[in-house]
Amino acid sequence: MERLDKLLASQGMLSRREVRELIAAGRVTVEGGVEKRPERKVSGQETIAVDGLPVTVQKTLTLMLHKPRGYVSAARDARDKTVLELVPPQYRRKGLFPAGRLDKDTTGLMILTDDGALAHEILAPKRHVPKRYRVTVDLPLTEEMVTRFAEGIALKDGMCRPARLEILSEHTGIVTLQEGRYHQIKRMFGCCGVAVTALHRLSMGALALDEALAPGECRPITAEEQALLRQQRVPE
Ligand code: URA
């Protein structure tokens, strides 16, 4: 059970203050009756309406975060700031966790969710959900590296699946992976004698990072975006 104001605000359309104002104005009903108590406990199964329009309560919450540098993608850390600290209060929930990891110095698209099934779908190697990264390296990229990535690089913990490296300029490229091992891209380039100097995740599945999100900002994703996240193609 959860407070009515918290549940409504967690749906992402309104802030907690806006929700309180609606409730105080008598515009919110629970099971057909006006509810003026923001602290009213609800399970989310009730029929809740605002101005007579039923609100479909989403039981799970999935956020798209533009991860900045300097944050670790763990739920808790004794030393470093975590990506969960970037989540504004209205979206904070028990059980929210990062679906997949990015290194502390990696930036870009992160998904935070309390939906374990969704996280499994996008992360399980068998699902082949592609993750795309823009990478900057210290030495020139070569066609030989493109071939090595495509053939599958041997890391200490086993062979990588074939990956795609597209060269954009001498020092920048796009890498598409269908798996996500520890420091994978850095280690793959390390095998080619090159160091990664910047790494930014552009997309997961067919879902690209919303460019309107500044580093450190997040927002709930829509149902359509959730469907894109599960797709095996990369965004156009
Ligand atoms: N590969 C890496 O080396 N680091 C990341 O953060 C993601 C992929």
GROMACS .gro file of C-alpha atoms and ligand atoms in nm:
model
  244
    1MET     CA    1   0.000   0.000   0.000
    2GLU     CA    2   0.117   0.346  -0.087
    3ARG     CA    3   0.007   0.706  -0.028
    4LEU     CA    4  -0.234   0.837  -0.292
    5ASP     CA    5  -0.023   1.147  -0.367
    6LYS     CA    6   0.294   0.942  -0.398
    7LEU     CA    7   0.134   0.688  -0.628
    8LEU     CA    8  -0.007   0.956  -0.860
    9ALA     CA    9   0.318   1.154  -0.868
   10SER     CA   10   0.517   0.837  -0.943
   11GLN     CA   11   0.331   0.804  -1.273
   12GLY     CA   12   0.551   1.083  -1.400
   13MET     CA   13   0.293   1.329  -1.534
   14LEU     CA   14   0.266   1.554  -1.229
   15SER     CA   15   0.486   1.661  -0.941
   16ARG     CA   16   0.392   1.572  -0.585
   17ARG     CA   17   0.292   1.940  -0.528
   18GLU     CA   18   0.063   1.943  -0.831
   19VAL     CA   19  -0.096   1.617  -0.719
   20ARG     CA   20  -0.160   1.762  -0.371
   21GLU     CA   21  -0.327   2.066  -0.526
   22LEU     CA   22  -0.555   1.847  -0.736
   23ILE     CA   23  -0.645   1.639  -0.432
   24ALA     CA   24  -0.712   1.950  -0.216
   25ALA     CA   25  -0.933   2.090  -0.493
   26GLY     CA   26  -1.149   1.777  -0.480
   27ARG     CA   27  -1.059   1.677  -0.835
   28VAL     CA   28  -0.937   1.328  -0.747
   29THR     CA   29  -1.171   1.036  -0.682
   30VAL     CA   30  -1.096   0.690  -0.550
   31GLU     CA   31  -1.358   0.425  -0.627
   32GLY     CA   32  -1.596   0.702  -0.731
   33GLY     CA   33  -1.569   0.909  -0.412
   34VAL     CA   34  -1.384   1.240  -0.380
   35GLU     CA   35  -1.066   1.186  -0.179
   36LYS     CA   36  -0.916   1.491  -0.012
   37ARG     CA   37  -0.654   1.310   0.195
   38PRO     CA   38  -0.317   1.289   0.014
   39GLU     CA   39  -0.209   1.030   0.271
   40ARG     CA   40  -0.493   0.791   0.183
   41LYS     CA   41  -0.344   0.443   0.138
   42VAL     CA   42  -0.406   0.282  -0.200
   43SER     CA   43  -0.281  -0.034  -0.365
   44GLY     CA   44  -0.306   0.085  -0.724
   45GLN     CA   45  -0.587  -0.166  -0.794
   46GLU     CA   46  -0.855   0.094  -0.714
   47THR     CA   47  -1.027   0.301  -0.980
   48ILE     CA   48  -0.863   0.639  -0.944
   49ALA     CA   49  -0.977   0.933  -1.155
   50VAL     CA   50  -0.873   1.295  -1.204
   51ASP     CA   51  -1.154   1.525  -1.322
   52GLY     CA   52  -1.355   1.212  -1.392
   53LEU     CA   53  -1.091   1.062  -1.621
   54PRO     CA   54  -0.958   0.727  -1.499
   55VAL     CA   55  -0.585   0.713  -1.434
   56THR     CA   56  -0.416   0.394  -1.548
   57VAL     CA   57  -0.174   0.317  -1.271
   58GLN     CA   58   0.149   0.167  -1.393
   59LYS     CA   59   0.269  -0.080  -1.133
   60THR     CA   60   0.629  -0.067  -1.242
   61LEU     CA   61   0.849   0.233  -1.312
   62THR     CA   62   1.118   0.252  -1.578
   63LEU     CA   63   1.333   0.561  -1.616
   64MET     CA   64   1.569   0.672  -1.888
   65LEU     CA   65   1.873   0.844  -1.737
   66HIS     CA   66   2.143   1.047  -1.907
   67LYS     CA   67   2.428   0.919  -1.694
   68PRO     CA   68   2.700   1.174  -1.632
   69ARG     CA   69   3.063   1.090  -1.555
   70GLY     CA   70   3.157   1.022  -1.195
   71TYR     CA   71   2.858   0.810  -1.088
   72VAL     CA   72   2.867   0.435  -1.035
   73SER     CA   73   2.582   0.224  -1.167
   74ALA     CA   74   2.513   0.039  -0.844
   75ALA     CA   75   2.220   0.070  -0.608
   76ARG     CA   76   2.456   0.141  -0.317
   77ASP     CA   77   2.822   0.228  -0.283
   78ALA     CA   78   3.031   0.309   0.024
   79ARG     CA   79   3.265   0.548  -0.160
   80ASP     CA   80   3.114   0.683  -0.480
   81LYS     CA   81   2.794   0.862  -0.576
   82THR     CA   82   2.545   0.624  -0.737
   83VAL     CA   83   2.313   0.680  -1.033
   84LEU     CA   84   2.017   0.634  -0.797
   85GLU     CA   85   2.115   0.958  -0.622
   86LEU     CA   86   2.029   1.138  -0.947
   87VAL     CA   87   1.666   1.025  -0.932
   88PRO     CA   88   1.431   1.306  -0.818
   89PRO     CA   89   1.217   1.230  -0.511
   90GLN     CA   90   0.893   1.169  -0.703
   91TYR     CA   91   1.049   0.874  -0.884
   92ARG     CA   92   1.232   0.722  -0.590
   93ARG     CA   93   1.097   0.378  -0.514
   94LYS     CA   94   1.207   0.075  -0.328
   95GLY     CA   95   1.341  -0.178  -0.576
   96LEU     CA   96   1.459   0.068  -0.843
   97PHE     CA   97   1.791  -0.052  -0.984
   98PRO     CA   98   2.013   0.008  -1.288
   99ALA     CA   99   1.939  -0.243  -1.566
  100GLY     CA  100   2.296  -0.303  -1.674
  101ARG     CA  101   2.617  -0.131  -1.583
  102LEU     CA  102   2.818   0.153  -1.720
  103ASP     CA  103   3.163   0.233  -1.588
  104LYS     CA  104   3.202   0.533  -1.359
  105ASP     CA  105   3.357   0.738  -1.642
  106THR     CA  106   3.107   0.623  -1.911
  107THR     CA  107   2.820   0.856  -1.999
  108GLY     CA  108   2.489   0.814  -2.182
  109LEU     CA  109   2.177   0.601  -2.176
  110MET     CA  110   2.098   0.407  -1.860
  111ILE     CA  111   1.774   0.236  -1.777
  112LEU     CA  112   1.662   0.233  -1.413
  113THR     CA  113   1.368   0.010  -1.336
  114ASP     CA  114   1.189  -0.187  -1.067
  115ASP     CA  115   1.069  -0.432  -1.332
  116GLY     CA  116   1.291  -0.739  -1.302
  117ALA     CA  117   1.137  -0.910  -1.604
  118LEU     CA  118   1.209  -0.610  -1.828
  119ALA     CA  119   1.568  -0.588  -1.704
  120HIS     CA  120   1.617  -0.956  -1.781
  121GLU     CA  121   1.477  -0.913  -2.131
  122ILE     CA  122   1.713  -0.635  -2.224
  123LEU     CA  123   2.022  -0.778  -2.057
  124ALA     CA  124   2.010  -1.154  -2.116
  125PRO     CA  125   2.275  -1.232  -2.382
  126LYS     CA  126   2.035  -1.473  -2.552
  127ARG     CA  127   1.797  -1.187  -2.630
  128HIS     CA  128   2.056  -1.014  -2.853
  129VAL     CA  129   1.938  -0.664  -2.759
  130PRO     CA  130   2.203  -0.437  -2.918
  131LYS     CA  131   2.376  -0.163  -2.720
  132ARG     CA  132   2.544   0.116  -2.916
  133TYR     CA  133   2.828   0.330  -2.791
  134ARG     CA  134   3.016   0.628  -2.927
  135VAL     CA  135   3.379   0.573  -2.848
  136THR     CA  136   3.687   0.795  -2.859
  137VAL     CA  137   4.030   0.634  -2.860
  138ASP     CA  138   4.389   0.755  -2.826
  139LEU     CA  139   4.528   0.608  -3.153
  140PRO     CA  140   4.383   0.595  -3.505
  141LEU     CA  141   4.108   0.339  -3.567
  142THR     CA  142   4.186   0.091  -3.845
  143GLU     CA  143   4.002  -0.148  -4.079
  144GLU     CA  144   4.193  -0.428  -3.908
  145MET     CA  145   4.014  -0.340  -3.583
  146VAL     CA  146   3.681  -0.345  -3.765
  147THR     CA  147   3.759  -0.699  -3.883
  148ARG     CA  148   3.878  -0.813  -3.540
  149PHE     CA  149   3.561  -0.681  -3.375
  150ALA     CA  150   3.348  -0.856  -3.640
  151GLU     CA  151   3.529  -1.187  -3.594
  152GLY     CA  152   3.503  -1.181  -3.215
  153ILE     CA  153   3.785  -1.078  -2.986
  154ALA     CA  154   3.924  -1.325  -2.731
  155LEU     CA  155   3.919  -1.178  -2.381
  156LYS     CA  156   4.054  -1.349  -2.067
  157ASP     CA  157   3.700  -1.457  -1.977
  158GLY     CA  158   3.623  -1.599  -2.323
  159MET     CA  159   3.542  -1.504  -2.679
  160CYS     CA  160   3.325  -1.198  -2.743
  161ARG     CA  161   3.034  -1.227  -2.976
  162PRO     CA  162   3.090  -1.058  -3.310
  163ALA     CA  163   3.060  -0.682  -3.263
  164ARG     CA  164   3.029  -0.398  -3.509
  165LEU     CA  165   3.279  -0.113  -3.520
  166GLU     CA  166   3.200   0.177  -3.752
  167ILE     CA  167   3.475   0.432  -3.798
  168LEU     CA  168   3.347   0.792  -3.787
  169SER     CA  169   3.681   0.974  -3.781
  170GLU     CA  170   4.041   0.892  -3.697
  171HIS     CA  171   3.972   0.870  -3.324
  172THR     CA  172   3.597   0.818  -3.297
  173GLY     CA  173   3.371   0.530  -3.383
  174ILE     CA  174   3.044   0.359  -3.301
  175VAL     CA  175   3.053   0.015  -3.139
  176THR     CA  176   2.749  -0.213  -3.126
  177LEU     CA  177   2.753  -0.500  -2.878
  178GLN     CA  178   2.496  -0.765  -2.800
  179GLU     CA  179   2.638  -0.845  -2.461
  180GLY     CA  180   2.771  -0.647  -2.170
  181ARG     CA  181   3.072  -0.782  -1.992
  182TYR     CA  182   3.280  -0.593  -1.740
  183HIS     CA  183   3.477  -0.314  -1.915
  184GLN     CA  184   3.405  -0.494  -2.240
  185ILE     CA  185   3.470  -0.217  -2.491
  186LYS     CA  186   3.778  -0.094  -2.309
  187ARG     CA  187   3.915  -0.447  -2.299
  188MET     CA  188   3.833  -0.512  -2.665
  189PHE     CA  189   4.021  -0.202  -2.772
  190GLY     CA  190   4.296  -0.291  -2.525
  191CYS     CA  191   4.346  -0.614  -2.726
  192CYS     CA  192   4.403  -0.394  -3.033
  193GLY     CA  193   4.662  -0.183  -2.849
  194VAL     CA  194   4.435   0.120  -2.815
  195ALA     CA  195   4.302   0.300  -2.506
  196VAL     CA  196   3.946   0.431  -2.479
  197THR     CA  197   3.943   0.796  -2.371
  198ALA     CA  198   3.563   0.853  -2.378
  199LEU     CA  199   3.264   0.623  -2.397
  200HIS     CA  200   2.900   0.723  -2.433
  201ARG     CA  201   2.603   0.485  -2.470
  202LEU     CA  202   2.372   0.604  -2.747
  203SER     CA  203   2.102   0.337  -2.743
  204MET     CA  204   1.972   0.007  -2.607
  205GLY     CA  205   1.760  -0.197  -2.845
  206ALA     CA  206   1.580   0.048  -3.071
  207LEU     CA  207   1.560   0.310  -2.793
  208ALA     CA  208   1.797   0.606  -2.828
  209LEU     CA  209   1.888   0.843  -2.546
  210ASP     CA  210   1.652   1.142  -2.550
  211GLU     CA  211   1.876   1.432  -2.646
  212ALA     CA  212   1.657   1.670  -2.446
  213LEU     CA  213   1.788   1.510  -2.126
  214ALA     CA  214   2.092   1.691  -1.989
  215PRO     CA  215   2.358   1.483  -1.814
  216GLY     CA  216   2.216   1.380  -1.476
  217GLU     CA  217   1.851   1.412  -1.583
  218CYS     CA  218   1.602   1.129  -1.609
  219ARG     CA  219   1.238   1.075  -1.701
  220PRO     CA  220   0.993   0.783  -1.714
  221ILE     CA  221   0.980   0.607  -2.049
  222THR     CA  222   0.652   0.561  -2.234
  223ALA     CA  223   0.496   0.224  -2.320
  224GLU     CA  224   0.608   0.275  -2.682
  225GLU     CA  225   0.964   0.337  -2.567
  226GLN     CA  226   0.951   0.022  -2.356
  227ALA     CA  227   0.861  -0.172  -2.667
  228LEU     CA  228   1.156  -0.012  -2.854
  229LEU     CA  229   1.389  -0.112  -2.571
  230ARG     CA  230   1.310  -0.478  -2.625
  231GLN     CA  231   1.372  -0.471  -2.999
  232GLN     CA  232   1.676  -0.629  -3.157
  233ARG     CA  233   1.733  -0.357  -3.414
  234VAL     CA  234   1.927  -0.036  -3.358
  235PRO     CA  235   1.755   0.305  -3.392
  236GLU     CA  236   1.756   0.477  -3.731
  237URA     N1  237   3.220  -0.120  -2.214
  237URA     C1  238   3.305  -0.062  -2.127
  237URA     O1  239   3.426  -0.086  -2.132
  237URA     N2  240   3.254   0.021  -2.034
  237URA     C2  241   3.122   0.053  -2.027
  237URA     O2  242   3.085   0.132  -1.942
  237URA     C3  243   3.035  -0.008  -2.118
  237URA     C4  244   3.086  -0.094  -2.212
   0.00000   0.00000   0.00000
